[in-house]
Every structure is written in structure tokens, then in C-alpha cells.
PDB file of C-alpha atoms in Angstrom:
ATOM      1  CA  UNK A 144      -0.239  16.293  23.451  1.00  0.00           C
ATOM      2  CA  UNK A 145      -0.074  12.749  22.025  1.00  0.00           C
ATOM      3  CA  UNK A 146      -3.350  13.304  20.196  1.00  0.00           C
ATOM      4  CA  UNK A 147      -2.012  16.478  18.629  1.00  0.00           C
ATOM      5  CA  UNK A 148       1.140  14.714  17.455  1.00  0.00           C
ATOM      6  CA  UNK A 149      -0.929  11.866  15.989  1.00  0.00           C
ATOM      7  CA  UNK A 150      -3.204  14.337  14.239  1.00  0.00           C
ATOM      8  CA  UNK A 151      -0.215  16.163  12.761  1.00  0.00           C
ATOM      9  CA  UNK A 152       1.373  12.867  11.659  1.00  0.00           C
ATOM     10  CA  UNK A 153      -1.867  11.759   9.965  1.00  0.00           C
ATOM     11  CA  UNK A 154      -2.044  15.131   8.226  1.00  0.00           C
ATOM     12  CA  UNK A 155       1.527  14.872   6.961  1.00  0.00           C
ATOM     13  CA  UNK A 156       1.310  11.207   5.915  1.00  0.00           C
ATOM     14  CA  UNK A 157      -2.182  11.077   4.374  1.00  0.00           C
ATOM     15  CA  UNK A 158      -3.690  14.509   3.757  1.00  0.00           C
ATOM     16  CA  UNK A 159      -0.702  16.342   2.289  1.00  0.00           C
ATOM     17  CA  UNK A 160       0.241  13.762  -0.380  1.00  0.00           C
ATOM     18  CA  UNK A 161      -3.415  13.260  -1.333  1.00  0.00           C
ATOM     19  CA  UNK A 162      -4.081  16.966  -1.677  1.00  0.00           C
ATOM     20  CA  UNK A 163      -0.833  17.506  -3.577  1.00  0.00           C
ATOM     21  CA  UNK A 164      -1.701  14.793  -6.117  1.00  0.00           C
ATOM     22  CA  UNK A 165      -5.243  16.156  -6.401  1.00  0.00           C
ATOM     23  CA  UNK A 166      -4.109  19.751  -6.955  1.00  0.00           C
ATOM     24  CA  UNK A 167      -1.427  18.793  -9.483  1.00  0.00           C
ATOM     25  CA  UNK A 168      -3.880  16.554 -11.322  1.00  0.00           C
ATOM     26  CA  UNK A 169      -6.536  19.263 -11.493  1.00  0.00           C
ATOM     27  CA  UNK A 170      -3.959  21.790 -12.679  1.00  0.00           C
ATOM     28  CA  UNK A 171      -2.960  19.374 -15.455  1.00  0.00           C
ATOM     29  CA  UNK A 172      -6.682  18.988 -16.285  1.00  0.00           C
ATOM     30  CA  UNK A 173      -6.786  15.259 -15.606  1.00  0.00           C
ATOM     31  CA  UNK A 174     -10.417  14.060 -15.313  1.00  0.00           C
ATOM     32  CA  UNK A 175     -11.722  13.928 -11.756  1.00  0.00           C
ATOM     33  CA  UNK A 176     -12.835  10.293 -11.943  1.00  0.00           C
ATOM     34  CA  UNK A 177      -9.313   9.320 -12.992  1.00  0.00           C
ATOM     35  CA  UNK A 178      -7.795  11.171 -10.032  1.00  0.00           C
ATOM     36  CA  UNK A 179     -10.223   9.539  -7.622  1.00  0.00           C
ATOM     37  CA  UNK A 180      -9.455   6.073  -9.023  1.00  0.00           C
ATOM     38  CA  UNK A 181      -5.706   6.788  -8.908  1.00  0.00           C
ATOM     39  CA  UNK A 182      -5.794   7.968  -5.294  1.00  0.00           C
ATOM     40  CA  UNK A 183      -8.063   5.161  -4.084  1.00  0.00           C
ATOM     41  CA  UNK A 184      -6.026   2.444  -5.817  1.00  0.00           C
ATOM     42  CA  UNK A 185      -2.755   4.057  -4.725  1.00  0.00           C
ATOM     43  CA  UNK A 186      -3.697   4.164  -1.057  1.00  0.00           C
ATOM     44  CA  UNK A 187      -5.066   0.610  -1.280  1.00  0.00           C
ATOM     45  CA  UNK A 188      -1.743  -0.501  -2.772  1.00  0.00           C
ATOM     46  CA  UNK A 189       0.241   1.162   0.005  1.00  0.00           C
ATOM     47  CA  UNK A 190      -1.925  -0.103   2.856  1.00  0.00           C
ATOM     48  CA  UNK A 191      -2.312  -3.623   1.477  1.00  0.00           C
ATOM     49  CA  UNK A 192       1.423  -3.834   0.817  1.00  0.00           C
ATOM     50  CA  UNK A 193       2.134  -2.795   4.391  1.00  0.00           C
ATOM     51  CA  UNK A 194      -0.306  -5.386   5.771  1.00  0.00           C
ATOM     52  CA  UNK A 195       1.106  -8.146   3.550  1.00  0.00           C
ATOM     53  CA  UNK A 196       4.687  -7.401   4.533  1.00  0.00           C
ATOM     54  CA  UNK A 197       3.969  -7.088   8.261  1.00  0.00           C
ATOM     55  CA  UNK A 198       1.431  -9.876   8.835  1.00  0.00           C
ATOM     56  CA  UNK A 199       3.930 -12.300  10.406  1.00  0.00           C
ATOM     57  CA  UNK A 200       5.581  -9.679  12.615  1.00  0.00           C
ATOM     58  CA  UNK A 201       4.485  -9.961  16.264  1.00  0.00           C
ATOM     59  CA  UNK A 202       4.825  -6.267  17.147  1.00  0.00           C
ATOM     60  CA  UNK A 203       1.085  -5.543  17.575  1.00  0.00           C
ATOM     61  CA  UNK A 204      -0.456  -8.800  18.751  1.00  0.00           C
ATOM     62  CA  UNK A 205       2.257 -11.324  19.565  1.00  0.00           C
ATOM     63  CA  UNK A 206      -0.143 -14.146  20.491  1.00  0.00           C
ATOM     64  CA  UNK A 207      -2.003 -13.937  17.176  1.00  0.00           C
ATOM     65  CA  UNK A 208       1.083 -13.798  14.950  1.00  0.00           C
ATOM     66  CA  UNK A 209       1.093 -16.712  12.476  1.00  0.00           C
ATOM     67  CA  UNK A 210       4.653 -17.541  13.578  1.00  0.00           C
ATOM     68  CA  UNK A 211       3.740 -17.622  17.290  1.00  0.00           C
ATOM     69  CA  UNK A 212       3.983 -21.087  18.780  1.00  0.00           C
ATOM     70  CA  UNK A 213       5.665 -22.638  15.741  1.00  0.00           C
ATOM     71  CA  UNK A 214       9.221 -21.917  16.892  1.00  0.00           C
ATOM     72  CA  UNK A 215       9.812 -19.962  13.723  1.00  0.00           C
ATOM     73  CA  UNK A 216      11.174 -16.521  12.960  1.00  0.00           C
ATOM     74  CA  UNK A 217       9.077 -13.937  11.088  1.00  0.00           C
ATOM     75  CA  UNK A 218      10.642 -12.656   7.861  1.00  0.00           C
ATOM     76  CA  UNK A 219       9.341  -9.763   5.744  1.00  0.00           C
ATOM     77  CA  UNK A 220       9.852  -8.971   2.080  1.00  0.00           C
ATOM     78  CA  UNK A 221       8.791  -5.511   0.964  1.00  0.00           C
ATOM     79  CA  UNK A 222       8.520  -5.940  -2.806  1.00  0.00           C
ATOM     80  CA  UNK A 223       6.576  -7.869  -3.742  1.00  0.00           C
ATOM     81  CA  UNK A 224       5.164  -7.623  -0.231  1.00  0.00           C
ATOM     82  CA  UNK A 225       5.001 -10.892   1.636  1.00  0.00           C
ATOM     83  CA  UNK A 226       5.579 -12.311   5.106  1.00  0.00           C
ATOM     84  CA  UNK A 227       7.097 -15.648   5.911  1.00  0.00           C
ATOM     85  CA  UNK A 228       7.775 -17.875   8.885  1.00  0.00           C
ATOM     86  CA  UNK A 229      11.342 -19.200   8.817  1.00  0.00           C
ATOM     87  CA  UNK A 230      11.102 -22.648  10.362  1.00  0.00           C
ATOM     88  CA  UNK A 231      13.881 -24.551  12.145  1.00  0.00           C
ATOM     89  CA  UNK A 232      14.518 -26.763   9.121  1.00  0.00           C
ATOM     90  CA  UNK A 233      15.232 -23.638   7.044  1.00  0.00           C
ATOM     91  CA  UNK A 234      11.978 -23.622   5.070  1.00  0.00           C
ATOM     92  CA  UNK A 235      10.208 -20.326   4.407  1.00  0.00           C
ATOM     93  CA  UNK A 236       6.412 -20.606   4.481  1.00  0.00           C
ATOM     94  CA  UNK A 237       4.283 -17.665   3.472  1.00  0.00           C
ATOM     95  CA  UNK A 238       1.513 -16.486   5.770  1.00  0.00           C
ATOM     96  CA  UNK A 239      -0.380 -14.583   3.064  1.00  0.00           C
ATOM     97  CA  UNK A 240      -2.915 -16.280   0.860  1.00  0.00           C
ATOM     98  CA  UNK A 241      -3.356 -15.837  -2.883  1.00  0.00           C
ATOM     99  CA  UNK A 242      -6.466 -13.647  -2.459  1.00  0.00           C
ATOM    100  CA  UNK A 243      -4.565 -11.030  -0.455  1.00  0.00           C
ATOM    101  CA  UNK A 244      -1.805 -10.974  -3.056  1.00  0.00           C
ATOM    102  CA  UNK A 245      -4.415 -10.645  -5.817  1.00  0.00           C
ATOM    103  CA  UNK A 246      -5.860  -7.572  -4.098  1.00  0.00           C
ATOM    104  CA  UNK A 247      -2.386  -6.004  -3.928  1.00  0.00           C
ATOM    105  CA  UNK A 248      -1.532  -6.691  -7.575  1.00  0.00           C
ATOM    106  CA  UNK A 249      -4.947  -5.533  -8.789  1.00  0.00           C
ATOM    107  CA  UNK A 250      -4.602  -2.259  -6.883  1.00  0.00           C
ATOM    108  CA  UNK A 251      -1.004  -1.770  -8.064  1.00  0.00           C
ATOM    109  CA  UNK A 252      -1.930  -2.387 -11.699  1.00  0.00           C
ATOM    110  CA  UNK A 253      -4.949  -0.082 -11.425  1.00  0.00           C
ATOM    111  CA  UNK A 254      -2.706   2.653 -10.033  1.00  0.00           C
ATOM    112  CA  UNK A 255      -0.283   2.237 -12.931  1.00  0.00           C
ATOM    113  CA  UNK A 256      -3.129   2.124 -15.464  1.00  0.00           C
ATOM    114  CA  UNK A 257      -4.632   5.345 -14.110  1.00  0.00           C
ATOM    115  CA  UNK A 258      -1.256   7.099 -14.303  1.00  0.00           C
ATOM    116  CA  UNK A 259      -0.789   5.976 -17.911  1.00  0.00           C
ATOM    117  CA  UNK A 260      -4.394   6.858 -18.711  1.00  0.00           C
ATOM    118  CA  UNK A 261      -3.917  10.331 -17.237  1.00  0.00           C
ATOM    119  CA  UNK A 262      -0.899  10.870 -19.486  1.00  0.00           C
ATOM    120  CA  UNK A 263      -2.949   9.848 -22.527  1.00  0.00           C
ATOM    121  CA  UNK A 264      -5.866  12.053 -21.454  1.00  0.00           C
ATOM    122  CA  UNK A 265      -3.496  14.970 -21.009  1.00  0.00           C
ATOM    123  CA  UNK A 266      -1.871  14.458 -24.411  1.00  0.00           C
ATOM    124  CA  UNK A 267      -5.267  14.254 -26.163  1.00  0.00           C
ATOM    125  CA  UNK A 268      -6.324  17.592 -24.694  1.00  0.00           C
ATOM    126  CA  UNK A 269      -3.570  19.477 -26.498  1.00  0.00           C
ATOM    127  CA  UNK A 270      -4.486  18.139 -29.927  1.00  0.00           C
TER     128      UNK A 270
END
């Protein structure tokens, strides 16, 4: 029964939004390569943002949390996504490096560029 619930949740969370965006994009005659780039960059943005914002939280692997053993409290920020360790002296130290943040911002900007590009491609078709 758990497997069926997980399968249904994966369908609702991943498959339905992806297929909806694909069908609406095809109906609007947006080029297929643009839809693929939009969906890939969009899902990368969502997943990377979740990882960046939850990296310091000890809910999955408490012993490997960056805040474990430092007597600090994990703190999450959701936009822009980042995780911090709040130390006893009140200092917030990030646990995410610049490369991980670069991946997020590159994916987010690619998603926005594909959406803008799709609008331009759609407007050029009517002319």
C-alpha cells in the first residue's frame, strides 16, 4: 500500500505538471527543444533549490549534517535558497558553496530565458 501511495504522489508531483506544461506548450506551438530545455531547467531549479535550502537540516542523516557536532542550529532560507548554521555567538555561516549556488542561478535564469524565448517564438508565428 505504501508503494502505491508513493507512486501516486510521484505521479501527482512530477508527471502531471510536466505533462501539463508539455501539452500547453505544444498547443501554443512552442518549439519542442524550447519545451525540453524549459522543463529540464525548471526541474533542476526546483530540486537544486530544495537541496540548497535543506542541506543543513538533520532530518535525513543527522550525523552527516554540517551543523552536527558544532553546537549550532540549522537555519533555512527558501529564496534565494541557502542553509546556515547558527552558532552560539550568533553568527550565521552558510553550508553551501558558490558552485552549488551557481548551478541554481544558472538553472533559474535558463528557465526564465526559455519562458521569455517561448513568448517571442509564439509572437513571431502570428506575423
